CSV table of C-alpha atoms and ligand atoms in Angstrom, one decimal:
chain,number,residue,atom,x,y,z
B,922,MET,CA,119.7,128.5,44.0
B,923,LYS,CA,121.9,126.5,45.5
B,924,ALA,CA,125.0,126.0,43.1
B,925,PHE,CA,127.5,124.1,45.2
B,926,GLU,CA,124.5,121.2,46.2
B,927,ILE,CA,123.7,121.0,42.6
B,928,MET,CA,127.5,120.3,41.6
B,929,GLU,CA,127.7,117.9,44.1
B,930,SER,CA,124.3,116.0,43.4
B,931,MET,CA,125.8,115.7,39.6
B,932,GLY,CA,129.1,114.8,40.6
B,933,HIS,CA,131.1,117.8,38.9
B,934,GLU,CA,134.7,118.9,39.5
B,935,GLN,CA,134.5,122.6,38.6
B,936,VAL,CA,132.2,125.3,37.2
B,937,MET,CA,134.0,128.5,36.1
B,938,LEU,CA,132.1,132.0,35.5
B,939,CYS,CA,133.5,133.9,32.9
B,940,CYS,CA,133.3,137.4,32.0
B,941,ASP,CA,134.7,140.0,29.9
B,942,GLU,CA,132.3,143.2,30.0
B,943,ALA,CA,134.2,145.0,27.1
B,944,ALA,CA,133.3,141.8,24.5
B,945,GLY,CA,130.0,141.6,25.8
B,946,TYR,CA,130.9,137.9,27.3
B,947,ARG,CA,129.4,136.0,30.1
B,948,ALA,CA,129.7,132.6,29.8
B,949,LEU,CA,129.9,129.4,32.0
B,950,ILE,CA,132.5,126.4,31.9
B,951,ALA,CA,131.4,123.3,33.6
B,952,ILE,CA,134.1,120.4,33.6
B,953,HIS,CA,132.2,117.5,35.1
B,954,SER,CA,135.2,114.7,35.1
B,955,THR,CA,138.8,114.5,34.2
B,956,ARG,CA,138.9,111.2,35.2
B,957,LEU,CA,139.2,109.4,31.6
B,958,GLY,CA,141.1,112.6,30.2
B,959,PRO,CA,140.8,116.0,29.4
B,960,ALA,CA,137.2,117.2,29.7
B,961,VAL,CA,136.2,117.7,26.0
B,962,GLY,CA,132.6,119.2,25.2
B,963,GLY,CA,131.6,122.1,22.5
B,964,THR,CA,130.4,125.5,23.4
B,965,ARG,CA,126.9,126.9,23.1
B,966,LEU,CA,125.9,130.2,22.3
B,967,TRP,CA,122.1,130.8,23.4
B,968,THR,CA,119.5,133.4,25.0
B,969,TYR,CA,119.1,132.0,28.4
B,970,ALA,CA,115.9,133.2,29.9
B,971,SER,CA,118.2,133.2,33.4
B,972,ASP,CA,121.4,132.7,34.5
B,973,LYS,CA,120.1,129.5,36.6
B,974,GLU,CA,119.1,127.8,33.1
B,975,ALA,CA,122.4,128.7,31.9
B,976,PHE,CA,124.1,126.7,34.8
B,977,ILE,CA,121.7,123.9,34.7
B,978,ASP,CA,122.3,123.5,31.0
B,979,ALA,CA,126.0,123.6,31.5
B,980,LEU,CA,126.0,121.0,34.0
B,981,ARG,CA,123.6,118.4,32.1
B,982,LEU,CA,125.6,118.8,29.0
B,983,SER,CA,128.9,118.6,30.8
B,984,ARG,CA,128.1,115.8,32.5
B,985,GLY,CA,126.3,113.8,29.3
B,986,MET,CA,129.9,114.3,27.6
B,987,THR,CA,131.4,112.5,30.5
B,988,TYR,CA,129.0,109.8,29.7
B,989,LYS,CA,129.1,109.6,26.0
B,990,SER,CA,133.0,109.7,25.7
B,991,ALA,CA,133.2,107.0,28.6
B,992,LEU,CA,130.8,104.7,26.7
B,993,ALA,CA,132.0,105.3,23.0
B,994,GLY,CA,135.5,103.8,24.5
B,995,LEU,CA,137.3,107.5,24.0
B,996,PRO,CA,140.1,108.7,26.4
B,997,PHE,CA,138.2,112.3,27.5
B,998,GLY,CA,136.3,113.6,30.7
B,999,GLY,CA,133.3,115.4,29.8
B,1000,GLY,CA,132.8,119.5,29.9
B,1001,LYS,CA,130.7,121.9,28.2
B,1002,ALA,CA,130.8,125.7,27.9
B,1003,VAL,CA,127.7,128.1,27.4
B,1004,ILE,CA,127.8,131.6,26.4
B,1005,ILE,CA,124.9,133.6,27.4
B,1006,GLY,CA,124.1,136.0,24.3
B,1007,ASP,CA,122.2,136.4,21.1
B,1008,GLY,CA,124.0,135.2,18.0
B,1009,LYS,CA,122.2,137.3,15.6
B,1010,THR,CA,123.7,140.6,17.6
B,1011,VAL,CA,126.9,139.6,19.2
B,1012,ASP,CA,130.1,140.8,18.2
B,1013,ARG,CA,131.7,137.3,17.2
B,1014,ASP,CA,135.1,138.4,17.0
B,1015,ARG,CA,135.3,139.9,20.3
B,1016,LEU,CA,133.3,137.1,21.8
B,1017,PHE,CA,135.2,133.8,20.8
B,1018,HIS,CA,138.6,136.2,21.4
B,1019,ALA,CA,137.5,136.5,25.0
B,1020,HIS,CA,136.4,132.8,25.0
B,1021,GLY,CA,139.5,131.7,24.1
B,1022,ARG,CA,141.5,133.8,26.8
B,1023,PHE,CA,139.0,131.9,29.2
B,1024,VAL,CA,139.7,128.1,28.1
B,1025,GLU,CA,143.3,128.7,27.8
B,1026,THR,CA,143.5,129.6,31.7
B,1027,LEU,CA,142.2,125.9,32.3
B,1028,GLY,CA,145.1,124.8,30.9
B,1029,GLY,CA,144.1,121.9,28.9
B,1030,ARG,CA,141.6,120.5,31.7
B,1031,TYR,CA,139.0,121.5,29.5
B,1032,VAL,CA,139.2,121.4,25.4
B,1033,THR,CA,136.6,122.8,23.7
B,1034,ALA,CA,134.8,122.6,20.0
B,1035,GLU,CA,131.4,123.9,18.4
B,1036,ASP,CA,127.9,123.4,19.3
B,1037,VAL,CA,124.1,124.7,19.2
B,1038,GLY,CA,124.8,128.4,17.9
B,1039,THR,CA,128.5,128.4,17.3
B,1040,SER,CA,130.4,127.0,14.2
B,1041,THR,CA,134.0,125.9,13.2
B,1042,LEU,CA,134.7,129.7,12.3
B,1043,ASP,CA,134.0,130.7,15.4
B,1044,MET,CA,136.7,128.0,16.8
B,1045,ASP,CA,139.2,129.3,14.5
B,1046,ILE,CA,139.1,132.9,16.4
B,1047,VAL,CA,139.1,130.9,19.7
B,1048,ARG,CA,142.2,128.9,18.3
B,1049,LEU,CA,143.7,132.6,18.3
B,1050,GLU,CA,144.1,132.4,21.7
B,1051,THR,CA,144.2,128.8,22.7
B,1052,LYS,CA,145.5,125.6,21.6
B,1053,HIS,CA,142.9,123.5,23.6
B,1054,VAL,CA,140.4,123.7,20.9
B,1055,ALA,CA,138.7,121.2,18.3
B,1056,GLY,CA,136.7,121.1,15.5
B,1057,LEU,CA,138.3,123.4,13.2
B,1058,ALA,CA,137.5,124.3,9.7
B,1059,ALA,CA,140.6,123.1,8.5
B,1060,ARG,CA,141.2,120.0,10.5
B,1061,SER,CA,138.3,117.6,11.3
B,1062,GLY,CA,135.6,120.0,10.2
B,1063,ASP,CA,131.6,119.7,10.4
B,1064,PRO,CA,131.1,116.8,12.6
B,1065,SER,CA,127.3,116.3,11.7
B,1066,PRO,CA,127.6,113.7,8.7
B,1067,TRP,CA,129.5,111.7,11.5
B,1068,THR,CA,127.0,112.5,14.3
B,1069,ALA,CA,123.9,111.8,11.7
B,1070,HIS,CA,125.9,108.4,10.7
B,1071,GLY,CA,125.9,107.5,14.3
B,1072,VAL,CA,122.1,108.2,14.6
B,1073,PHE,CA,121.8,105.8,11.6
B,1074,ARG,CA,123.8,103.0,13.5
B,1075,ALA,CA,121.6,103.3,16.5
B,1076,MET,CA,118.4,103.4,14.8
B,1077,GLN,CA,119.7,99.9,12.7
B,1078,ALA,CA,120.4,98.7,16.2
B,1079,ALA,CA,117.1,99.4,17.3
B,1080,ALA,CA,115.2,97.9,14.9
B,1081,HIS,CA,117.5,94.7,14.9
B,1082,TYR,CA,116.7,94.3,18.6
B,1083,ARG,CA,113.0,95.3,18.1
B,1084,TRP,CA,112.0,93.9,14.2
B,1085,HIS,CA,114.7,91.2,14.4
B,1086,SER,CA,116.0,93.2,11.0
B,1087,GLU,CA,118.2,96.0,10.7
B,1088,ASN,CA,116.9,96.8,7.5
B,1089,LEU,CA,115.3,100.3,7.4
B,1090,SER,CA,113.8,100.5,4.0
B,1091,GLY,CA,110.1,101.1,4.3
B,1092,LYS,CA,110.3,102.3,7.6
B,1093,THR,CA,108.5,105.8,8.4
B,1094,VAL,CA,110.8,108.1,10.3
B,1095,ALA,CA,109.5,111.1,12.3
B,1096,LEU,CA,112.3,113.7,12.1
B,1097,GLN,CA,112.3,116.9,14.2
B,1098,GLY,CA,115.1,119.5,13.3
B,1099,CYS,CA,116.3,119.5,9.7
B,1100,GLY,CA,119.6,121.5,10.6
B,1101,ASN,CA,123.0,120.3,10.2
B,1102,VAL,CA,122.5,116.8,11.6
B,1103,GLY,CA,118.9,116.4,10.3
B,1104,TYR,CA,119.9,117.2,7.0
B,1105,CYS,CA,122.6,114.5,6.6
B,1106,LEU,CA,120.6,112.1,8.2
B,1107,ALA,CA,117.3,112.3,6.3
B,1108,LYS,CA,120.2,112.0,3.4
B,1109,GLU,CA,121.0,108.5,4.5
B,1110,LEU,CA,117.6,107.5,5.6
B,1111,HIS,CA,116.4,108.2,2.3
B,1112,GLU,CA,119.5,106.1,0.7
B,1113,ALA,CA,118.4,103.4,2.8
B,1114,GLY,CA,114.9,103.6,1.5
B,1115,ALA,CA,113.1,104.9,4.7
B,1116,LYS,CA,109.8,107.0,4.4
B,1117,LEU,CA,110.3,110.8,5.9
B,1118,ILE,CA,108.1,113.0,7.8
B,1119,VAL,CA,110.0,116.1,8.8
B,1120,ALA,CA,109.2,119.5,10.7
B,1121,ASP,CA,111.7,122.5,11.3
B,1122,LEU,CA,110.8,125.9,12.8
B,1123,ALA,CA,112.6,126.8,9.3
B,1124,THR,CA,110.5,126.3,6.7
B,1125,GLU,CA,113.6,126.5,3.8
B,1126,ARG,CA,115.2,123.9,6.1
B,1127,VAL,CA,112.1,121.8,5.7
B,1128,GLN,CA,111.3,122.6,2.1
B,1129,ARG,CA,115.0,121.3,1.2
B,1130,VAL,CA,114.2,118.0,2.9
B,1131,VAL,CA,110.9,117.5,0.8
B,1132,ASN,CA,112.5,118.8,-2.4
B,1133,GLU,CA,115.5,116.2,-2.2
B,1134,PHE,CA,114.4,113.0,-0.5
B,1135,GLY,CA,110.9,113.0,-0.9
B,1136,ALA,CA,109.9,114.0,2.7
B,1137,THR,CA,106.4,114.7,3.9
B,1138,ALA,CA,106.1,118.2,5.9
B,1139,VAL,CA,104.4,118.6,8.9
B,1140,LYS,CA,104.0,121.8,11.4
B,1141,PRO,CA,106.8,121.7,14.3
B,1142,GLU,CA,103.8,120.7,16.4
B,1143,ARG,CA,102.5,118.2,14.7
B,1144,ILE,CA,105.6,115.9,15.0
B,1145,TYR,CA,104.4,114.4,18.1
B,1146,HIS,CA,101.4,112.9,16.9
B,1147,VAL,CA,102.0,111.4,13.2
B,1148,ALA,CA,102.1,107.9,13.1
B,1149,ALA,CA,105.7,106.4,12.4
B,1150,ASP,CA,108.0,103.8,13.3
B,1151,ILE,CA,110.8,105.9,14.5
B,1152,PHE,CA,110.9,109.5,15.9
B,1153,ALA,CA,114.3,111.3,15.4
B,1154,PRO,CA,115.0,114.5,17.9
B,1155,CYS,CA,117.2,116.2,15.9
B,1156,ALA,CA,116.5,119.8,17.3
B,1157,LEU,CA,116.8,120.7,21.2
B,1158,GLY,CA,116.5,118.8,24.3
B,1159,ALA,CA,114.0,117.9,26.7
B,1160,VAL,CA,111.9,117.1,23.9
B,1161,LEU,CA,110.5,114.0,25.7
B,1162,ASN,CA,108.3,114.9,28.7
B,1163,ASP,CA,105.0,114.6,30.2
B,1164,GLU,CA,103.1,116.5,27.6
B,1165,THR,CA,104.8,114.7,24.4
B,1166,ILE,CA,105.6,111.0,25.7
B,1167,PRO,CA,101.3,110.5,26.0
B,1168,ARG,CA,100.9,111.4,22.3
B,1169,LEU,CA,103.9,109.4,20.7
B,1170,ARG,CA,102.8,106.7,18.2
B,1171,VAL,CA,106.0,105.2,17.5
B,1172,GLU,CA,108.1,102.2,18.3
B,1173,ILE,CA,111.4,103.4,18.8
B,1174,ILE,CA,113.6,106.7,19.7
B,1175,ALA,CA,116.9,107.7,18.2
B,1176,GLY,CA,118.2,111.1,17.5
B,1177,ALA,CA,121.2,113.4,17.9
B,1178,ALA,CA,119.8,116.2,20.3
B,1179,ASN,CA,121.3,116.0,23.7
B,1180,ASN,CA,119.3,115.6,26.9
B,1181,GLN,CA,116.4,114.6,25.4
B,1182,LEU,CA,114.7,113.3,28.5
B,1183,ARG,CA,113.5,116.3,30.3
B,1184,GLU,CA,113.8,114.4,33.5
B,1185,ALA,CA,115.4,111.0,34.3
B,1186,TRP,CA,112.0,109.3,35.0
B,1187,HIS,CA,110.9,109.8,31.4
B,1188,GLY,CA,113.1,107.1,30.5
B,1189,ALA,CA,110.8,104.6,32.5
B,1190,ALA,CA,107.7,106.5,31.0
B,1191,LEU,CA,108.8,105.4,27.5
B,1192,GLN,CA,109.6,102.3,28.8
B,1193,GLY,CA,106.0,102.1,30.3
B,1194,ARG,CA,104.5,102.7,26.7
B,1195,GLY,CA,106.7,99.9,25.4
B,1196,ILE,CA,108.5,102.5,23.1
B,1197,LEU,CA,112.5,101.4,22.7
B,1198,TYR,CA,114.7,104.7,23.7
B,1199,VAL,CA,118.3,104.5,22.5
B,1200,PRO,CA,120.0,107.1,25.0
B,1201,ASP,CA,120.9,110.2,23.1
B,1202,TYR,CA,124.6,110.2,24.3
B,1203,VAL,CA,124.9,106.6,22.7
B,1204,THR,CA,123.4,107.7,19.7
B,1205,ASN,CA,125.2,111.2,19.3
B,1206,ALA,CA,128.6,109.9,20.1
B,1207,GLY,CA,129.5,110.5,16.2
B,1208,GLY,CA,130.5,114.2,16.4
B,1209,ILE,CA,133.1,113.5,18.9
B,1210,ILE,CA,134.6,110.3,17.8
B,1211,ASN,CA,135.3,112.4,14.6
B,1212,GLY,CA,137.2,115.1,16.8
B,1213,CYS,CA,139.5,111.9,17.4
B,1214,ILE,CA,141.0,112.8,14.1
B,1215,GLU,CA,142.1,116.1,15.2
B,1216,MET,CA,142.6,115.5,19.1
B,1217,LEU,CA,144.4,112.0,18.7
B,1218,ASP,CA,145.7,112.4,15.3
B,1219,TRP,CA,143.5,109.1,14.3
B,1220,GLU,CA,142.8,108.2,10.7
B,1221,PRO,CA,139.2,108.8,9.3
B,1222,ALA,CA,139.1,104.9,8.7
B,1223,GLN,CA,139.5,104.6,12.5
B,1224,ALA,CA,137.2,107.2,13.5
B,1225,LEU,CA,134.5,105.4,11.1
B,1226,LYS,CA,135.0,102.1,12.5
B,1227,LYS,CA,134.3,103.6,16.0
B,1228,VAL,CA,131.0,105.1,14.8
B,1229,ASN,CA,129.8,102.2,13.4
B,1230,ALA,CA,130.4,100.6,16.8
B,1231,ILE,CA,127.7,102.6,18.0
B,1232,TYR,CA,125.5,99.7,17.0
B,1233,ASP,CA,127.2,97.2,19.4
B,1234,THR,CA,126.9,99.7,22.3
B,1235,ALA,CA,123.5,100.3,21.4
B,1236,LEU,CA,122.8,96.3,21.9
B,1237,GLU,CA,124.9,96.4,25.1
B,1238,VAL,CA,122.9,98.8,26.4
B,1239,PHE,CA,119.7,97.1,25.6
B,1240,ALA,CA,120.7,93.6,26.6
B,1241,LEU,CA,121.7,95.3,30.3
B,1242,ALA,CA,118.2,97.1,30.2
B,1243,GLN,CA,116.1,93.7,29.6
B,1244,GLN,CA,118.5,91.6,32.0
B,1245,GLN,CA,117.7,94.1,34.9
B,1246,GLY,CA,114.6,95.3,34.1
B,1247,ILE,CA,115.4,98.9,34.0
B,1248,ALA,CA,114.9,101.5,31.2
B,1249,THR,CA,117.6,101.9,28.5
B,1250,ALA,CA,118.4,105.2,29.8
B,1251,GLU,CA,119.0,103.9,33.3
B,1252,ALA,CA,121.1,101.0,31.8
B,1253,ALA,CA,123.3,103.2,29.6
B,1254,ASP,CA,124.2,105.6,32.8
B,1255,CYS,CA,125.1,101.9,34.5
B,1256,LEU,CA,127.3,101.0,32.0
B,1257,ALA,CA,129.1,104.3,31.6
B,1258,GLU,CA,129.5,104.7,35.4
B,1259,GLN,CA,131.2,101.0,35.3
B,1260,ARG,CA,133.5,102.6,32.6
B,1261,LEU,CA,134.4,105.5,34.9
B,1262,ARG,CA,134.9,103.4,37.9
A,1902,NAD,P1,121.2,122.9,13.8
A,1902,NAD,O1,121.0,124.4,14.7
A,1902,NAD,O2,121.8,123.0,12.8
A,1902,NAD,O3,119.7,122.2,13.6
A,1902,NAD,C1,118.9,122.3,14.5
A,1902,NAD,C2,117.6,122.3,13.8
A,1902,NAD,O4,116.5,122.4,14.9
A,1902,NAD,C3,117.2,124.1,13.4
A,1902,NAD,O5,117.2,123.9,11.9
A,1902,NAD,C4,116.2,124.6,14.1
A,1902,NAD,O6,115.6,125.3,13.4
A,1902,NAD,C5,115.3,123.3,14.5
A,1902,NAD,N1,114.3,123.4,15.6
A,1902,NAD,C6,114.6,123.8,16.9
A,1902,NAD,N2,113.6,123.8,17.5
A,1902,NAD,C7,112.8,123.1,16.9
A,1902,NAD,C8,111.4,122.7,17.2
A,1902,NAD,N3,110.7,122.8,18.2
A,1902,NAD,N4,110.7,121.8,15.9
A,1902,NAD,C9,111.2,121.3,15.0
A,1902,NAD,N5,112.5,122.3,14.6
A,1902,NAD,C10,113.1,122.9,15.6
A,1902,NAD,O7,122.0,121.9,14.7
A,1902,NAD,P2,122.9,120.4,14.6
A,1902,NAD,O8,124.1,120.5,14.7
A,1902,NAD,O9,121.7,119.9,13.5
A,1902,NAD,O10,122.3,119.6,15.7
A,1902,NAD,C11,121.0,119.3,16.4
A,1902,NAD,C12,121.2,118.7,17.5
A,1902,NAD,O11,121.8,117.4,17.9
A,1902,NAD,C13,121.3,119.4,18.6
A,1902,NAD,O12,120.6,119.0,20.1
A,1902,NAD,C14,122.7,119.4,18.9
A,1902,NAD,O13,123.1,119.4,20.1
A,1902,NAD,C15,123.1,117.7,19.0
A,1902,NAD,N6,124.4,117.0,18.7
A,1902,NAD,C16,124.7,117.8,17.4
A,1902,NAD,C17,125.9,116.8,16.8
A,1902,NAD,C18,126.8,117.5,15.9
A,1902,NAD,O14,127.9,117.1,15.3
A,1902,NAD,N7,126.5,118.7,15.2
A,1902,NAD,C19,126.7,116.3,18.0
A,1902,NAD,C20,125.8,115.9,19.0
A,1902,NAD,C21,124.8,116.3,19.5
């Protein structure tokens, strides 16, 4: 693996390899940019197939955080930590103490929080070793409802752009992933009168959304085939790719998952199919905006206003894409890079 070439091509400042054998801790902390402020981004705990896979994931996720904060107008750079391990078997207490010690060595250049595979309780352990951590149970707490609301606002903007009305009542949304964000999004969509088709690997999570919001459940692999108005990927990344894009029967894609496009050119492939894609880091900024309550002492009302503004950012992205004849993913990158400059 040509680590430095990959870092340079993606514009990273630093990648730290961290190891504490006694704690069973192996991690990478990637700092993409500190140009606009400290590199903020969560810690993912995942069973990566290889060190390279973990490296690439950390680099892609941290760059996404830089772009997300820049587009949301937040004074943060982008970073991300990935811990290589199985969340079911690790000793969480020792693991997150070790993680906190490594985060502390960066002296505030990187601020961590929870992400896939980690929770606010894990961050409470990290806090025992460093103050450079957000998303604590007793502070801003679970970001998922905020993230879900941001996704909802992005859908409204896309609906306005596509159908000249932001009203989602009667629209059908195919929701992939009924986890923390997916559940909250399903609730908000149901309250807005939307119909739901849902899938998750965990049957109890699907059942909850079926019972509470009258959703129709389909098997996980069927979610790409269903006829719907909107597809909302709220599970994992890389779900928009050569295999799935030709199957989609939707007009809009807006969801919470990070790095939804497997490769950058899949943005153009969606455009080619006439599907309006709201870039993931525009859509899912609600979580980090919620973090401002904790990191910047914002009032909740100020944070809510910023989450609602995801609507305007999405419209800005669509307008630029149309004006330049480019895919929305590319337009979002252009806007973020402008702000970084
Ligand atoms: P979560 O772990 O609570 O939920 C994810 C759900 O997806 C789980 O229920 C899992 O079983 C399901 N899933 C996994 N693979 C699937 C598949 N192939 N088909 C169907 N379902 C599948 O995570 P979350 O906090 O809800 O986050 C969802 C996504 O949004 C993640 O990609 C995360 O990085 C991103 N995100 C979350 C936040 C936040 O505030 N939680 C903020 C920004 C981005």
